[in-house]
Amino acid sequence: QQQVKQSPQSLIVQKGGISIINCAYENTAFDYFPWYQQFPGKGPALLIAIRPDVSEKKEGRFTISFNKSAKQFSLHIMDSQPGDSATYFCAASSLTGGGNKLTFGTGTQLKVEL
Amino acid sequence: NAGVTQTPKFQVLKTGQSMTLQCAQDMNHNSMYWYRQDPGMGLRLIYYSASEGTTDKGEVPNGYNVSRLNKREFSLRLESAAPSQTSVYFCAFGQEMNTEAFFGQGTRLTVV
């Protein structure tokens, strides 16, 4: 059973466009929602993260939108660039339980075309 | 990848063979994790260690054992490899109260 559902599975966006990836979660104990970026042959790396006490967080071209009542969060990549082509994973965890055991979504393969 | 060394990078095993994947971090963080990544399934937690001397099961622990040798090292052992364990394995670490988990470059394991 997938506790964090991610869509779409793959996404093609034109350079300069907006990439949007969506995630939904079930466990209301989750209180930390990061997005990880992974390039081929590399491990995932933290891109941006949000806590449920805010509805939006922006870092450069990357924005997380968070809807606590709907149990959904999304990643927006503005002015998408070819260098953004990678696999993106949403994740969730409960920090109050100690440690940071992440539950990941299934990933979105993003391709940004010229 | 920041502060973590995973070995080996690639490995081919025959069914029934055993092996140990090694992970070492130099950031002096308490928590360490082993994940496996399979196509279409994201990353799934196998085992984790909140601190030296403690380990606990994650989502998919069957067929694996772990050892937290010291604060730096966390190893994953496959006692009798099965084709279903063909995967890419990632070690990760982080502070207990820190929100970022740092991942290694992964070990690509094929069991034939």
Coordinates of C-alpha atoms in Angstrom, one line a residue:
Chain A
Q1 CA 0.0 0.0 0.0
Q2 CA 1.5 3.3 -1.2
Q3 CA 1.3 5.8 1.6
V4 CA 2.5 8.6 -0.6
K5 CA 1.0 8.7 -4.1
Q6 CA 2.9 10.7 -6.8
S7 CA 1.8 11.8 -10.3
P8 CA 2.5 12.0 -13.1
Q9 CA 5.0 9.2 -13.7
S10 CA 6.7 11.1 -16.4
L11 CA 6.5 14.7 -17.7
I12 CA 7.8 16.6 -20.7
V13 CA 8.0 20.3 -20.5
Q14 CA 9.4 22.9 -22.9
K15 CA 12.3 25.1 -21.8
G16 CA 10.9 28.1 -19.9
G17 CA 7.7 26.3 -19.0
I18 CA 6.3 25.3 -15.6
S19 CA 6.7 21.8 -14.4
I20 CA 4.1 20.6 -11.8
I21 CA 4.4 17.4 -9.9
N22 CA 1.7 16.3 -7.4
C23 CA 1.7 14.1 -4.3
A24 CA -1.0 12.9 -1.9
Y25 CA -0.5 11.3 1.5
E26 CA -2.6 9.2 3.9
N27 CA -0.9 9.3 7.2
T28 CA -1.9 12.4 9.2
A29 CA 1.1 11.9 11.5
F30 CA 3.4 13.0 8.7
D31 CA 4.9 16.4 9.5
Y32 CA 7.7 16.9 7.1
F33 CA 7.4 16.9 3.3
P34 CA 10.6 17.0 1.3
W35 CA 11.3 16.8 -2.4
Y36 CA 14.3 15.0 -3.7
Q37 CA 16.0 15.3 -7.1
Q38 CA 17.9 12.4 -8.6
F39 CA 20.2 12.4 -11.6
P40 CA 21.1 9.2 -13.4
G41 CA 23.7 7.2 -11.5
K42 CA 23.5 9.4 -8.4
G43 CA 21.8 9.2 -5.1
P44 CA 18.8 11.5 -4.3
A45 CA 19.6 15.0 -3.0
L46 CA 17.3 17.2 -1.1
L47 CA 15.8 20.0 -3.2
I48 CA 13.3 21.7 -1.0
A49 CA 11.1 20.8 2.0
I50 CA 8.1 22.1 3.9
R51 CA 6.5 21.6 7.3
P52 CA 2.6 21.6 7.6
D53 CA 2.5 24.9 9.4
V54 CA 2.9 26.9 6.1
S55 CA 1.0 26.6 2.8
E56 CA 3.9 27.5 0.5
K57 CA 7.6 27.6 0.4
K58 CA 9.7 29.1 -2.4
E59 CA 13.4 28.7 -3.1
G60 CA 14.5 30.2 -6.3
R61 CA 12.6 28.6 -9.2
F62 CA 11.3 25.8 -6.9
T63 CA 8.0 26.2 -4.9
I64 CA 6.2 23.7 -2.7
S65 CA 2.5 24.2 -2.3
F66 CA 0.9 22.4 0.7
N67 CA -2.8 21.7 1.3
K68 CA -3.1 20.2 4.8
S69 CA -6.9 19.6 4.6
A70 CA -6.6 17.8 1.3
K71 CA -3.4 16.0 2.4
Q72 CA -1.8 17.0 -0.9
F73 CA 1.4 18.8 -1.8
S74 CA 3.0 19.8 -5.1
L75 CA 6.3 20.9 -6.6
H76 CA 6.3 23.7 -9.1
I77 CA 9.4 24.4 -11.2
M78 CA 9.2 27.8 -12.8
D79 CA 11.2 28.6 -16.0
S80 CA 12.1 25.0 -16.4
Q81 CA 15.6 24.4 -17.8
P82 CA 17.2 21.4 -19.5
G83 CA 19.4 21.0 -16.5
D84 CA 16.3 20.3 -14.4
S85 CA 15.8 17.0 -16.3
A86 CA 15.9 14.4 -13.6
T87 CA 13.7 12.2 -11.5
Y88 CA 11.9 13.9 -8.7
F89 CA 10.6 12.2 -5.6
C90 CA 8.2 13.5 -3.0
A91 CA 8.5 12.1 0.5
A92 CA 7.0 12.4 3.9
S93 CA 8.0 11.5 7.4
S94 CA 7.0 12.0 11.0
L95 CA 9.8 13.8 12.8
T96 CA 8.1 13.4 16.2
G97 CA 8.8 9.7 16.1
G98 CA 12.5 10.3 16.1
G99 CA 14.9 10.1 13.2
N100 CA 13.7 10.9 9.7
K101 CA 12.3 7.7 8.2
L102 CA 11.2 8.8 4.8
T103 CA 8.3 7.3 2.9
F104 CA 8.8 8.1 -0.8
G105 CA 6.5 8.5 -3.7
T106 CA 7.1 6.5 -6.9
G107 CA 9.0 9.3 -8.7
T108 CA 8.4 11.5 -11.7
Q109 CA 10.8 11.5 -14.6
L110 CA 11.0 15.1 -15.9
K111 CA 12.4 16.0 -19.3
V112 CA 12.8 19.6 -20.2
E113 CA 13.1 20.1 -24.0
L114 CA 14.7 22.9 -25.8
Chain B
N1 CA 27.5 12.7 -2.5
A2 CA 28.2 14.6 0.7
G3 CA 30.1 12.8 3.3
V4 CA 29.1 9.2 2.7
T5 CA 31.0 6.3 1.1
Q6 CA 29.2 3.2 -0.2
T7 CA 30.9 0.1 -1.4
P8 CA 30.8 -1.7 -3.7
K9 CA 29.3 0.4 -6.5
F10 CA 28.3 -2.7 -8.6
Q11 CA 27.9 -6.4 -7.7
V12 CA 26.6 -9.5 -9.4
L13 CA 25.6 -12.4 -7.2
K14 CA 24.4 -15.9 -7.8
T15 CA 21.2 -17.0 -6.1
G16 CA 22.1 -18.2 -2.6
Q17 CA 25.3 -16.3 -2.2
S18 CA 25.8 -13.8 0.6
M19 CA 27.4 -10.4 0.6
T20 CA 27.7 -7.3 2.8
L21 CA 27.2 -3.7 1.5
Q22 CA 29.3 -1.2 3.4
C23 CA 28.4 2.4 4.3
A24 CA 30.4 5.0 6.1
Q25 CA 29.7 8.6 6.9
D26 CA 32.1 11.3 8.0
M27 CA 29.5 13.9 9.2
N28 CA 29.2 12.5 12.8
H29 CA 25.4 12.1 12.4
N30 CA 23.4 9.8 14.6
S31 CA 20.9 8.3 12.2
M32 CA 21.7 6.0 9.3
Y33 CA 19.4 4.3 6.8
W34 CA 19.3 1.7 4.1
Y35 CA 16.9 2.1 1.2
R36 CA 16.3 0.1 -1.9
Q37 CA 15.2 1.6 -5.2
D38 CA 13.2 -0.3 -7.8
P39 CA 11.6 1.0 -11.0
G40 CA 8.1 2.4 -10.4
M41 CA 8.3 1.9 -6.7
G42 CA 10.4 4.8 -5.5
L43 CA 12.7 4.2 -2.5
R44 CA 11.7 1.9 0.3
L45 CA 13.3 1.8 3.7
I46 CA 14.9 -1.6 4.6
Y47 CA 16.5 -0.9 8.0
Y48 CA 17.5 2.2 10.0
S49 CA 19.6 3.0 13.0
A50 CA 18.7 6.0 15.1
S51 CA 22.0 5.9 17.0
E52 CA 25.0 3.7 17.6
G53 CA 24.0 0.3 19.0
T54 CA 20.4 0.5 17.8
T55 CA 18.8 -0.8 14.7
D56 CA 15.2 -1.2 13.6
K57 CA 13.2 -2.6 10.7
G58 CA 11.8 -0.5 8.0
E59 CA 9.2 -1.2 5.4
V60 CA 10.9 -4.1 3.6
P61 CA 13.4 -5.9 6.0
N62 CA 12.9 -9.5 5.0
G63 CA 16.0 -11.2 3.7
Y64 CA 18.3 -8.5 5.1
N65 CA 20.3 -8.0 8.3
V66 CA 22.2 -4.9 9.4
S67 CA 25.0 -3.9 11.8
R68 CA 25.7 -0.5 13.2
L69 CA 29.4 -1.1 13.8
N70 CA 30.1 2.3 15.3
K71 CA 28.8 5.8 14.7
R72 CA 30.3 6.0 11.3
E73 CA 29.5 2.7 9.8
F74 CA 26.2 0.9 9.0
S75 CA 26.4 -2.3 6.9
L76 CA 23.6 -4.3 5.1
R77 CA 24.0 -8.0 4.7
L78 CA 22.2 -10.4 2.4
E79 CA 22.6 -13.9 3.8
S80 CA 21.2 -15.8 0.9
A81 CA 20.6 -13.6 -2.1
A82 CA 17.4 -14.0 -4.2
P83 CA 16.6 -12.5 -7.7
S84 CA 13.9 -10.4 -5.9
Q85 CA 16.8 -8.5 -4.2
T86 CA 18.1 -7.2 -7.5
S87 CA 17.9 -3.5 -6.9
V88 CA 19.9 -0.3 -6.3
Y89 CA 20.7 0.1 -2.6
F90 CA 21.2 3.5 -1.0
C91 CA 22.7 4.3 2.3
A92 CA 21.7 7.6 3.9
F93 CA 22.3 9.5 7.1
G94 CA 21.2 12.5 9.0
Q95 CA 20.9 14.0 12.5
E96 CA 17.9 12.9 14.5
M97 CA 16.4 16.3 14.6
N98 CA 17.8 17.5 11.3
T99 CA 15.4 17.3 8.5
E100 CA 17.8 16.5 5.7
A101 CA 18.9 13.0 4.8
F102 CA 22.1 12.7 2.8
F103 CA 22.3 9.8 0.3
G104 CA 25.2 7.8 -1.0
Q105 CA 25.7 7.1 -4.7
G106 CA 24.2 3.7 -4.4
T107 CA 25.1 0.0 -5.0
R108 CA 23.7 -1.6 -8.1
L109 CA 23.1 -5.3 -7.2
T110 CA 22.1 -8.0 -9.6
V111 CA 21.2 -11.5 -8.4
V112 CA 21.1 -14.1 -11.1

